[in-house]
Coordinates of C-alpha atoms in Angstrom, one line a residue:
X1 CA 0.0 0.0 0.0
X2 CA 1.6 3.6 -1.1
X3 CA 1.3 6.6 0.7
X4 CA 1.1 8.9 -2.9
X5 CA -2.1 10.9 -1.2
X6 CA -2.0 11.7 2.5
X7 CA -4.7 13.8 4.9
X8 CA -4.0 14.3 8.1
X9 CA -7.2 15.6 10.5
X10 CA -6.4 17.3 13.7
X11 CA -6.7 14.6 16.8
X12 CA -6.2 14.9 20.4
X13 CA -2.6 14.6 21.7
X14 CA -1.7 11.5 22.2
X15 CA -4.2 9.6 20.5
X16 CA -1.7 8.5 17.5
X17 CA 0.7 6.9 19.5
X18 CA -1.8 4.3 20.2
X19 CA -2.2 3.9 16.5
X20 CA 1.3 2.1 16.7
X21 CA 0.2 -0.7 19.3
X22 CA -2.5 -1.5 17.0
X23 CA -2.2 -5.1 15.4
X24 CA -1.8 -5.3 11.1
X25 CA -4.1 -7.5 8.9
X26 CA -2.6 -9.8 6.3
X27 CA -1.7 -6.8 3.6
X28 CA 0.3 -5.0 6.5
X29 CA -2.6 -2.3 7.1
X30 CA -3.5 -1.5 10.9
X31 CA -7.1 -3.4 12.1
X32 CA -8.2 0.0 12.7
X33 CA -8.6 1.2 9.2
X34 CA -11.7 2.2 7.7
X35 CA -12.0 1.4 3.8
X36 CA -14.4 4.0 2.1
X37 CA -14.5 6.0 -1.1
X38 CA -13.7 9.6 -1.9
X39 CA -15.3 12.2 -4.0
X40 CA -13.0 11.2 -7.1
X41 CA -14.7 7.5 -6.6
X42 CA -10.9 6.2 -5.3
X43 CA -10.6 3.6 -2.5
X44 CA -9.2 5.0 0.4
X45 CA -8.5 3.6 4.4
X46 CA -9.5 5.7 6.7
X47 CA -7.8 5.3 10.7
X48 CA -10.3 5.5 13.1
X49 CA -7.6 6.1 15.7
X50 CA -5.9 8.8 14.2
X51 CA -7.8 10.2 11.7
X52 CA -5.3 10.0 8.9
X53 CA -6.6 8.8 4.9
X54 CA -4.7 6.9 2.9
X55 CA -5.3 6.4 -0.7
X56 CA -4.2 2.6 -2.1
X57 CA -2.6 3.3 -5.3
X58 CA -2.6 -0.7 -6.0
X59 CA -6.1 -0.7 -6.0
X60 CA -7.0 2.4 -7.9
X61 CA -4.7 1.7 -10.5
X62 CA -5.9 -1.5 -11.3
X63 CA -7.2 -1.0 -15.2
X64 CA -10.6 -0.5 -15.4
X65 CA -12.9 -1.3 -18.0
X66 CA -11.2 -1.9 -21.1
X67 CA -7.9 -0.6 -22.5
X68 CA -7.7 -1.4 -25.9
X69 CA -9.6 -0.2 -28.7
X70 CA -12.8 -1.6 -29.8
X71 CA -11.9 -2.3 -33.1
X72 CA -8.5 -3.3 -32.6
X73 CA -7.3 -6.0 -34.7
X74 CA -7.5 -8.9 -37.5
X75 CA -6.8 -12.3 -38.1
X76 CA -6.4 -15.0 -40.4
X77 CA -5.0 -18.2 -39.7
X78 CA -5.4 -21.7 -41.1
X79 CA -5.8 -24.9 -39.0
X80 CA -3.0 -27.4 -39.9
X81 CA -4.6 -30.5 -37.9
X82 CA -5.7 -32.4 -40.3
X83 CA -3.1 -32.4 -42.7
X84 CA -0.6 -33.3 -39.7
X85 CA -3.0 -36.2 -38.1
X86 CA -3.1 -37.2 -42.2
X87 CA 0.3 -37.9 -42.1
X88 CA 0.6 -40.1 -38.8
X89 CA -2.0 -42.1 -40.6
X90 CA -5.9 -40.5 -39.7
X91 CA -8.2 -41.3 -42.7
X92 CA -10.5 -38.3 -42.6
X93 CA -10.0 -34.4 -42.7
X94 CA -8.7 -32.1 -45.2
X95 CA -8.3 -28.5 -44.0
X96 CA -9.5 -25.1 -42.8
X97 CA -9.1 -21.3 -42.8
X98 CA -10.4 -18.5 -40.2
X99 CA -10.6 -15.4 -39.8
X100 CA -11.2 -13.4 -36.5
X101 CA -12.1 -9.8 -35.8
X102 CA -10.7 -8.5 -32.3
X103 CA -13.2 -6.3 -29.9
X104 CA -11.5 -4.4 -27.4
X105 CA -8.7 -7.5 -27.4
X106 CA -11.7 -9.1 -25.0
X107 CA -14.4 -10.3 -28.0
X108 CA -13.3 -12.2 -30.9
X109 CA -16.1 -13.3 -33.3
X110 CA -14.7 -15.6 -35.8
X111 CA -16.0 -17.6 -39.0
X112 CA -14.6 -20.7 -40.1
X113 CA -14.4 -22.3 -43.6
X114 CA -13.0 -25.9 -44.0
X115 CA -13.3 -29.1 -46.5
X116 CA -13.9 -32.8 -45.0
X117 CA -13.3 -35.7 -46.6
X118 CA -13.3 -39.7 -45.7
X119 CA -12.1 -43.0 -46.5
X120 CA -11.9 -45.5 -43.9
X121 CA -12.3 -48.9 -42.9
X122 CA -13.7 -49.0 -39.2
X123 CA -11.3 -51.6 -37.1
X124 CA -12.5 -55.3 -37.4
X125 CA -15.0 -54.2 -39.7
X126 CA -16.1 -55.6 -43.1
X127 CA -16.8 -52.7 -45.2
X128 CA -15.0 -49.4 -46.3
X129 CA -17.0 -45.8 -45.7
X130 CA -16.5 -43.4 -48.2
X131 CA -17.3 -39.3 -48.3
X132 CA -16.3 -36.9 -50.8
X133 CA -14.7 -33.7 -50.1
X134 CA -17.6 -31.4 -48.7
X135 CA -17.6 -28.2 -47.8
X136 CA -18.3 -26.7 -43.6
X137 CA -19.0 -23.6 -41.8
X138 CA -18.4 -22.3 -38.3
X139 CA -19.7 -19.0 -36.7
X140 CA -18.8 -18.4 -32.7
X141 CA -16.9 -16.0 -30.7
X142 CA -13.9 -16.8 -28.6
X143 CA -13.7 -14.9 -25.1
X144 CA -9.8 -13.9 -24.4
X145 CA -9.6 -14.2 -20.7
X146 CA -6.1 -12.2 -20.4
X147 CA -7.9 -9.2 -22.6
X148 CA -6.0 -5.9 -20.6
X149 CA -2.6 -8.0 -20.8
X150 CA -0.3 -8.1 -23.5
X151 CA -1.9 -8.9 -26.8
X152 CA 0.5 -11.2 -27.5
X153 CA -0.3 -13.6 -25.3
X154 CA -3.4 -15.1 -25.6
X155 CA -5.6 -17.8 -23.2
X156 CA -10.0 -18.0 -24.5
X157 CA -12.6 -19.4 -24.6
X158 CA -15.5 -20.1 -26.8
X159 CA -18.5 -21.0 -28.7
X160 CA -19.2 -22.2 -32.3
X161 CA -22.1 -23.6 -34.4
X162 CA -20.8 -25.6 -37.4
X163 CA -22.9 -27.0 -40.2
X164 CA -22.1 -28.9 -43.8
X165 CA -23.8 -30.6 -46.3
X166 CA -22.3 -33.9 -47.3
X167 CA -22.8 -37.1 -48.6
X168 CA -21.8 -40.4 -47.8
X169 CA -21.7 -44.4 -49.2
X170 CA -20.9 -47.9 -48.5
X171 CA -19.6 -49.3 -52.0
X172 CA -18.4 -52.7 -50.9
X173 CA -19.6 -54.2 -47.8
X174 CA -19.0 -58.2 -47.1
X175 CA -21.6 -60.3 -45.6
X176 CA -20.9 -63.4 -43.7
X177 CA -20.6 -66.8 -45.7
X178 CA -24.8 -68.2 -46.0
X179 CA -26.5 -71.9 -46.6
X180 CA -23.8 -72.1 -49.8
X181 CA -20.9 -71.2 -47.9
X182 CA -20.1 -68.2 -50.1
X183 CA -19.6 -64.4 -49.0
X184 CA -22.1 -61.8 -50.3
X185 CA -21.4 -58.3 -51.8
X186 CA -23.3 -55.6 -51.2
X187 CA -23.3 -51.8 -51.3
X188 CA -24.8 -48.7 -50.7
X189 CA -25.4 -45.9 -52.8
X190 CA -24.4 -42.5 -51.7
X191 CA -26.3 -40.7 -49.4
X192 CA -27.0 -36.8 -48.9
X193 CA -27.3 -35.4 -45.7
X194 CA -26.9 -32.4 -43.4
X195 CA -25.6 -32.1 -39.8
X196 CA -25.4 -29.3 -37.4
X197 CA -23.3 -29.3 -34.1
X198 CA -22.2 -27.0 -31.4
X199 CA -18.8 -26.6 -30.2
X200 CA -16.8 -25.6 -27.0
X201 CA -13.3 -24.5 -27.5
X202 CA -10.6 -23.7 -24.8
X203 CA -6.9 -23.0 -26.2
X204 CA -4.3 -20.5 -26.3
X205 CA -2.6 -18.2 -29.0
X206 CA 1.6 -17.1 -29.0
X207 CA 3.2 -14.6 -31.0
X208 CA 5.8 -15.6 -32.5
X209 CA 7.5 -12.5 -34.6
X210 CA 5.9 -10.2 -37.4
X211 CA 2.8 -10.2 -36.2
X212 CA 2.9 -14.4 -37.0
X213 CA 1.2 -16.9 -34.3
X214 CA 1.1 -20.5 -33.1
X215 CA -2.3 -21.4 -31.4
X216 CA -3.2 -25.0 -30.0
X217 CA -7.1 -25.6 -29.1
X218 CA -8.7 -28.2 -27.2
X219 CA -12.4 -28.8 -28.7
X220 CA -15.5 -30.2 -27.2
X221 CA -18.2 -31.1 -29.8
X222 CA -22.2 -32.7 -30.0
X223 CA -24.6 -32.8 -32.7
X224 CA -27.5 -30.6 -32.4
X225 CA -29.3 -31.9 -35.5
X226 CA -28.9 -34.4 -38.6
X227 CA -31.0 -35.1 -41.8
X228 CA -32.6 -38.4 -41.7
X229 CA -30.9 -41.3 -43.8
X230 CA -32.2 -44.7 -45.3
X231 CA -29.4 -46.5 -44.5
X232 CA -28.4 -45.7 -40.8
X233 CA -26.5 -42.5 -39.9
X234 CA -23.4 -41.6 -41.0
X235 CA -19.8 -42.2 -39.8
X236 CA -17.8 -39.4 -40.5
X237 CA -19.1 -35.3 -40.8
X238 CA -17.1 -33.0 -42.0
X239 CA -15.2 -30.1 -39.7
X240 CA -16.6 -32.3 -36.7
X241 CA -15.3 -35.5 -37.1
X242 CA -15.6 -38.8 -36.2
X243 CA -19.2 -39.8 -34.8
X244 CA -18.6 -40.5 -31.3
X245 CA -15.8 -39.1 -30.8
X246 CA -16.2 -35.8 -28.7
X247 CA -13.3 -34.1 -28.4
X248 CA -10.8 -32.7 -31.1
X249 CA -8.3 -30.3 -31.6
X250 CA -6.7 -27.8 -33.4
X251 CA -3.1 -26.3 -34.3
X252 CA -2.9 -23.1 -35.9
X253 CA -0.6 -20.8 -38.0
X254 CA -1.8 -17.7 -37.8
X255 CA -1.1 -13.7 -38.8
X256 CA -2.5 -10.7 -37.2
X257 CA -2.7 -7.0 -38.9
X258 CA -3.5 -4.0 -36.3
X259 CA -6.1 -1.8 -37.4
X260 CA -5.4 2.1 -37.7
X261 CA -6.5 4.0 -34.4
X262 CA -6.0 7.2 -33.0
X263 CA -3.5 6.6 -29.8
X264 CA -2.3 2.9 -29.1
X265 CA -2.2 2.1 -25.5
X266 CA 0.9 2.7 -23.7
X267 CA 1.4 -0.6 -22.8
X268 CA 0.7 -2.6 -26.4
X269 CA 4.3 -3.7 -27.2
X270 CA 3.4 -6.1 -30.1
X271 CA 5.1 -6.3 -32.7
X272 CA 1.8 -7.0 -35.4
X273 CA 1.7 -5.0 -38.6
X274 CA -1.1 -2.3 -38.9
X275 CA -3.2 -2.7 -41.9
X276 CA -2.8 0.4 -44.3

């Protein structure tokens, strides 16, 4: 606690020496302090004992509200996860691109475009699934929990509502052997469909130099709604994923440009490039 402001009221001799017996509380201030406001709204401790007021510069200037502009920046970034997890050997995925508009470095709406694509037999399973490359989108808003820190640094939150239109088939499923002891061939024809799902993300976002980023996300997803199918629902949907599978991820390259604004604040020492 600083002593930057200081009023002293006239007391009665002797009555501030018995301000010095008084015991402290944990943040080192005497038991008999008063906490009120002054006419400037600031937080201040008044002594009951001896009259004196002390301002608590830690506390009033803590930032308030928020610091950086409302339009402040944009982003665009593509999702490499799927072209990684391709390579270790996942059978579904393609790609994805985003873009995110920054509100006051706090609220981040974002839209996300992506392809999906499948071809995969399930483990100890007789028949291979098949899905063309389709097309996804994903509106939400991420939440960035340090939003008066350093914009470079980034830990969110948030929401998303994905949908795509796909279609899906079976083209050669084996039966089991029947009465003649021979294995039957059967397929089914492709299927189109629709699915809608809702997403919960949690991750965080570095920069790395230049205004370029790395960001990781863990994802929480669930279906919200499917079109019906003839032939039983369908395995894979693209930019969710796997059906029952709930959780994903994410791994981004990213680049931010700063928009134009009257007076940066004093404290933004990124390095991102303003847009002209």
């Amino acid at each position: 606690m600083a002593q930057s402001q200081r009023k002293i009221t006239p007391v009665q001799p002797g009555k501030s020496s018995a301000a010095k017996t008084e015991q402290t509380d944990a943040d080192g201030r005497p038991t008999t302090l008063r906490e009120a406001y002054d006419d400037k709204g600031n937080v201040v401790f008044i002594d009951t004992v001896t009259g004196m007021e002390w301002v608590d510069t830690l506390i009033n200037n803590k930032p308030k509200g928020n610091i950086y502009p409302k339009l402040y920046t944009v982003t665009a970034g593509v999702n490499v996860w799927d072209p990684v997890m391709r390579l270790l050997g996942q059978h579904y995925g393609l790609g994805e691109v985003w873009g995110e508009l920054s509100l006051y470095n706090r609220y981040n709406p974002i839209i996300v475009l992506g392809l999906g694509q499948a071809s995969m037999t399930p483990d100890g399973q007789n028949y291979t699934y098949r899905s063309p490359m389709a097309p996804y989108f994903k509106l939400g808003v991420n939440y960035n929990i340090l939003y008066n820190s350093n914009p470079r640094y980034q830990v969110h939150v948030g929401v998303r509502y994905g949908f795509t239109p796909f279609s899906y088939s079976i083209p050669n499923a084996t039966l089991a052997p029947g009465y003649w002891n021979e294995p039957e061939q059967i397929s089914i024809p492709s299927q189109r469909t629709t699915a809608g799902y809702f997403e919960f993300v949690a991750g965080l976002r570095v920069d790395l130099a230049k205004g370029f980023s790395l960001g990781w996300d863990v994802i929480y997803h669930a279906l919200l709604h499917e079109g019906k199918s003839t032939y039983g629902k369908p395995l894979y949907i693209p930019g969710y994923g796997k059906r029952g599978a709930p959780f994903g991820g994410s791994f981004s390259l990213s680049y931010t440009f700063r928009l134009p604004q009257k007076s940066a604040p004093a404290d933004d020492d990124s390095d991102t490039h303003s847009a002209q």
